């Protein structure tokens, strides 16, 4: 019995899909203890956009540690926090005309969502939240209340309240979702109180790579403006450049009232989370929301380096180029294999949806086959039936193609071998 | 205007008490940008028990990064996670006869508390929780619901439910608290449903260094056994050796059903959190509670090194020695200054309570004076009137005495100067 | 200042629309203190289906009181309760093949809804309820939670939880409401837990006379069967023969799991309420839900007499005849006045909807004019813009026509006078 | 199988203790179908203070019905409502210097409590309520939330929130309950938000005849004044003269912010309920809380007559005389039978508590024996172990003594027969 089976709680999960022990990793390659090498399309669930142990960032972090730079400082002022803030302002906020305050939350995405929930309620004096079916926002009680998955919701052990789930426009094209939300807000007999905020993911990653259209995002911004409701974009998984632009909502041309950021913000897989909020909503009293690890200094060092790296390596351009490559590959080489396959994607997050394919657990079989052939790739969505292609933004073209080819081979085996 | 004032949310707090920029730190010394040196009695709110940048741990972390050890791996198996688990089993669990499973939560204390809440409810099928007045368990919605502070509770913006606050035995010696809890559980007209669990801090740190007696803890364990209610010890701030023994409940001779650990567990101020749970309660389904940063590998490296360091440097013995020193100093040199001073402490967490002193904000004035004289020290408790003496467990004796003397001088100035 | 203005709370409402003092009433006529006579289309909000002081029932009640029959007996056995139960079984349950147990709740509709909520949750072990937008189920906290009106909901002063409002098929014909409910119940990412029950009014009376189609009711019954969800019909306002058949769901050919009855069940405007429940769901423990006035004996006397009266006077046939008369009158003489008028109705509940008429508060003006001309008539629905035609089922044809003509004249004045 | 067993829900309860069918009743006598006669110490659970079918009231009700007085009128103005209000003002409010507005709620006590909850929250903008352990306030969701019984609470099927139960001073004399409530309201770390209101019963009837001292009631009034918290007296069971004075709080010399009245207010066992509220709190919007049967006109007729009867027959004096008689009888003839008996009472509600008696279900055995010997008497409190002596206020002295003697004989048999 391994130490994991002996000691680790049953709650562990990914290790069941990828049952080897990892040791070393470099950019888009992971190395297992048994010497095998894997291409990484899993990407730390979105936390490793710059690749594993990116040398540019690594160097800065090691220097910082070697210099006995303070490692943990809650919300004290520190040189590296100041430098991160300055860099974030100069490279991200200013060029985009974003006038946000930055809140350092406990260093996890869910903490940032919890802060956004509190502030939404405080700013508006209302309690309700609108979220979309398919949403994933986190596992602590507040975030969980606006997460749509029934299994994690049941885990709460108490009724989760204060949220109204709105049918996602993707699954209900026959319904004018914007008009429906406005009806809920304004119809005196809707049963649903006007909410404090609408929370969205522009691309639902865990939900199965479900993409909101730019038009929908703009119409929602207008609705929120009309009704005095806050718009919160949870950019934890698809912010930091995943969709091309640094912020996933940029392309739609709107400015949310709040933005949650985490996962790849530190650039090195280190725990860190931010909440961006409009200055007029910055009505927190000091310490009203806090957390011991909100001052993870190594993460600040990494985050600053990552933003510089992003500029220097023109990651936005690269992402759009890679997007085209993936789209072409999937469309031309994967989709023709089965007419029931569906495909959605944006930037460097793409989903091949096996939900209507007539082979049981097809996506699971493909995933397993990929792993056997050296590709670590996650699944998402209803029934875990969406193969999620989400490599690091720094992936080399040949690695990207190699990974896609592994998928192609696996799909051939699973889909064609069964025909 | 500094970058902080320009960009950081009003929610920031400690930086208001200690308005300098910190840069470098080593063991119990912090260095500000202006060159000043501070003794650290603040200890990263409990996350730096081994001191800043402890060389033993630092060396391991740098080696790991340099080797391109995987930095972030969710709950995949990794060599360093396996090594941490093995070390934790061998140095902590086995010698204490603790038969626990380990759950890696999102890397913050509050996440561990959220997991404990979920599991308590799942195991018992009940929804209520008992917590003590004065308690602090975190700021995400679940943890916040069992946190006693009215200001943070109001921050939730919605009613916090599912908790019954029990008067702390410290403030109500006239009440038999154990009998009262049992009455709530069993009286058919108490109005209070039998809870899933009782959550305690053996020493309420944020609550103002309020210590539960060993007898109370034992009686509570008996009550929980009698009633089929789980006992959860939140050891986030006073576990990891803060009270002498590694677990704060060891001295009482009991075994909780769950234990939350965070703050100093990584040994280096890196975000990490654990939930210890009894194997018979390990009924999680895979991924039922998860979090991106639950696999902070550098923290695992640090945590293993810290446990080794603790053994090699006999920190338990040292802590008990330091406890005696502090107790003597406070009793002989501080308390005589004002008959209204109160004092509580255990291991290396001590509180001098100015709550009944007749000078307004006396603790605040003392804290400020300490800072001016080179000591970083936090306050806690009602009205922030408890000066919290909580140095690193590795502090040198001369530093400890020096820090205490700074307090003594500050108190003289504030208390005697006003007489 | 009248005694009402001096002493009665601001919460009073109908007396503001009909500002006279009523004294005496007989069948469909009400007499004010000033000697004026009114035709009653208001019908005690549905509690006077047999007319005011129906002689057949009146005689029995007086005899009972004169004989010193017990007036109030909680849930003791009493002769008149036994007689009511026997009559209800013989005249209502048996002929319809309804195998229900009868629960005597506190004597108000809302109490019956509260009992149905509790029992739904107890039977299924689930907490959620589905209700339709536009619904009205009562004003106590449980009933209010499934009532859709925002103003009464806000009156709760705390968030109302445990309910999901479903868009009413009347307002969202583009949505397959049944399929949508099933999606919420089964989609693993819908965010909405499978409910304990779906509560419907077959005709939303307070909601503005919104009629569910028989097909919808049947499809909903099928859905509930498929999903193991209870179907509760709130027949408080439109049961007891209002739609023709005694039970409003009979025409659809389905059998709900529970039925709430109140308002006209006593036949004399006396407080009384029932919950009908399937024997297999009768898992109440004794006194698990109770109420002092659940044994209103005079109401039992009235209720028995009313059921007899209903048979003897063939009220079902009469209602269908009157329905045709009203429908013809409204269609031919009222609707042509304004193309924006809408009309809905069933049995003897009909609504003329002024919601799209371009005159401000047209329904209010019409109502006032009616009252001036001797007709008491209520409004309902969004913006109170639906004139609700709901006379006693015993109304004489000439009174019915007279009342309709008063409406016609009022509408002419309001709609045509403005053109 | 009787019609009850065939058709009535399992929820029925009293009929199980008194398994005969009642038919006729007069003042303090009940007559069963089998011809047996019973003295009534049960009193319709408090709704029959003027006796069954009190001739004075009966005459007025019959006259009213015979005159075709309107029977049901929601909140329309009616002559008899006006007359009730005038009488209530002149005989109750004015002489006591009570400046209250009157709200007619749905005709059940629980409805009045629901209204009081809503208004407390609306007036203060707060959500929490303090209630005492042992309390009973009703069975609809709001009232149930402040009812202490675990069995009925569990019946809700969802967590009941928004209430903090305070240990009753009767069971915790060692605790300064007033100071403890103030601590909860003011201590920043109590975990308990300042409530909207404190709800009390001056005598907990269902709770087992637990009497609050006048001093406690006065101190609580002072506390509420100091803290800006509303004081609500639920006088449903022990108002209307049960404790001697019409209002149970009069003797303590305080004026609550709200008072709930029901049960005996109509004088004839007819459903009726009131909420008394201070004019400055009358911020209801019209119809914000409503209910079909809030205008039970026969109850208004009865209520007016009852108030007159009360004056004419000097019921207050009689009650105090009867109180002395009962107290003497219980003290001298019942208590000496077992040293473990406890006794509490006030006015004409008295409880003999068998809770500490060493015979299993002693109170149940005594109750059964009483019934066999012609006395209907209820039990209350924990384990149903308190025999509740609560005859009509109009009971004749010989009937009262006869009833007490039946109890005496029953106790002799149960307590002495077992010794």
mmCIF file of N, CA and C in Angstrom, chain A residues 134 147-153 381-385, chain C residues 183-192:
data_model
loop_
_atom_site.group_PDB
_atom_site.id
_atom_site.type_symbol
_atom_site.label_atom_id
_atom_site.label_comp_id
_atom_site.label_asym_id
_atom_site.label_seq_id
_atom_site.Cartn_x
_atom_site.Cartn_y
_atom_site.Cartn_z
ATOM 1 N N UNK A 134 -24.175 25.468 -15.028
ATOM 2 C CA UNK A 134 -22.877 25.050 -15.550
ATOM 3 C C UNK A 134 -21.705 25.717 -14.859
ATOM 4 N N UNK A 147 -21.955 27.783 -7.274
ATOM 5 C CA UNK A 147 -21.425 26.733 -8.154
ATOM 6 C C UNK A 147 -22.571 25.789 -8.480
ATOM 7 N N UNK A 148 -22.650 25.373 -9.729
ATOM 8 C CA UNK A 148 -23.865 24.680 -10.163
ATOM 9 C C UNK A 148 -23.863 23.171 -9.953
ATOM 10 N N UNK A 149 -22.719 22.595 -9.717
ATOM 11 C CA UNK A 149 -22.645 21.132 -9.664
ATOM 12 C C UNK A 149 -23.405 20.554 -8.479
ATOM 13 N N UNK A 150 -24.272 19.589 -8.744
ATOM 14 C CA UNK A 150 -25.092 19.055 -7.663
ATOM 15 C C UNK A 150 -24.284 18.246 -6.660
ATOM 16 N N UNK A 151 -23.266 17.534 -7.144
ATOM 17 C CA UNK A 151 -22.490 16.709 -6.221
ATOM 18 C C UNK A 151 -21.734 17.597 -5.226
ATOM 19 N N UNK A 152 -20.950 18.563 -5.703
ATOM 20 C CA UNK A 152 -20.308 19.423 -4.694
ATOM 21 C C UNK A 152 -21.316 20.185 -3.840
ATOM 22 N N UNK A 153 -22.429 20.599 -4.404
ATOM 23 C CA UNK A 153 -23.439 21.318 -3.604
ATOM 24 C C UNK A 153 -23.941 20.437 -2.465
ATOM 25 N N UNK A 381 -17.011 19.111 -17.649
ATOM 26 C CA UNK A 381 -18.388 19.150 -18.125
ATOM 27 C C UNK A 381 -19.248 18.012 -17.616
ATOM 28 N N UNK A 382 -20.534 18.058 -18.026
ATOM 29 C CA UNK A 382 -21.490 17.026 -17.632
ATOM 30 C C UNK A 382 -20.931 15.644 -17.978
ATOM 31 N N UNK A 383 -20.982 14.753 -17.020
ATOM 32 C CA UNK A 383 -20.526 13.388 -17.261
ATOM 33 C C UNK A 383 -19.055 13.309 -17.618
ATOM 34 N N UNK A 384 -18.319 14.385 -17.312
ATOM 35 C CA UNK A 384 -16.884 14.430 -17.630
ATOM 36 C C UNK A 384 -16.650 14.065 -19.088
ATOM 37 N N UNK A 385 -17.499 14.514 -19.972
ATOM 38 C CA UNK A 385 -17.420 14.025 -21.347
ATOM 39 C C UNK A 385 -16.789 15.013 -22.315
ATOM 40 N N UNK C 183 -35.019 19.258 -16.638
ATOM 41 C CA UNK C 183 -33.595 19.574 -16.766
ATOM 42 C C UNK C 183 -33.037 20.032 -15.417
ATOM 43 N N UNK C 184 -33.771 20.923 -14.740
ATOM 44 C CA UNK C 184 -33.298 21.373 -13.428
ATOM 45 C C UNK C 184 -33.138 20.197 -12.468
ATOM 46 N N UNK C 185 -34.081 19.251 -12.568
ATOM 47 C CA UNK C 185 -34.029 18.113 -11.655
ATOM 48 C C UNK C 185 -32.895 17.153 -11.975
ATOM 49 N N UNK C 186 -32.524 17.061 -13.244
ATOM 50 C CA UNK C 186 -31.612 15.978 -13.637
ATOM 51 C C UNK C 186 -30.238 16.446 -14.110
ATOM 52 N N UNK C 187 -30.145 17.642 -14.652
ATOM 53 C CA UNK C 187 -28.842 18.110 -15.136
ATOM 54 C C UNK C 187 -27.893 18.237 -13.947
ATOM 55 N N UNK C 188 -26.754 17.586 -14.005
ATOM 56 C CA UNK C 188 -25.866 17.594 -12.840
ATOM 57 C C UNK C 188 -25.269 18.970 -12.561
ATOM 58 N N UNK C 189 -25.350 19.874 -13.536
ATOM 59 C CA UNK C 189 -24.822 21.224 -13.345
ATOM 60 C C UNK C 189 -25.921 22.276 -13.360
ATOM 61 N N UNK C 190 -27.148 21.904 -13.026
ATOM 62 C CA UNK C 190 -28.211 22.909 -13.061
ATOM 63 C C UNK C 190 -28.141 23.860 -11.882
ATOM 64 N N UNK C 191 -27.446 23.449 -10.828
ATOM 65 C CA UNK C 191 -27.386 24.269 -9.625
ATOM 66 C C UNK C 191 -28.590 24.097 -8.716
ATOM 67 N N UNK C 192 -29.582 23.372 -9.201
ATOM 68 C CA UNK C 192 -30.847 23.264 -8.475
ATOM 69 C C UNK C 192 -31.061 21.809 -8.067
#
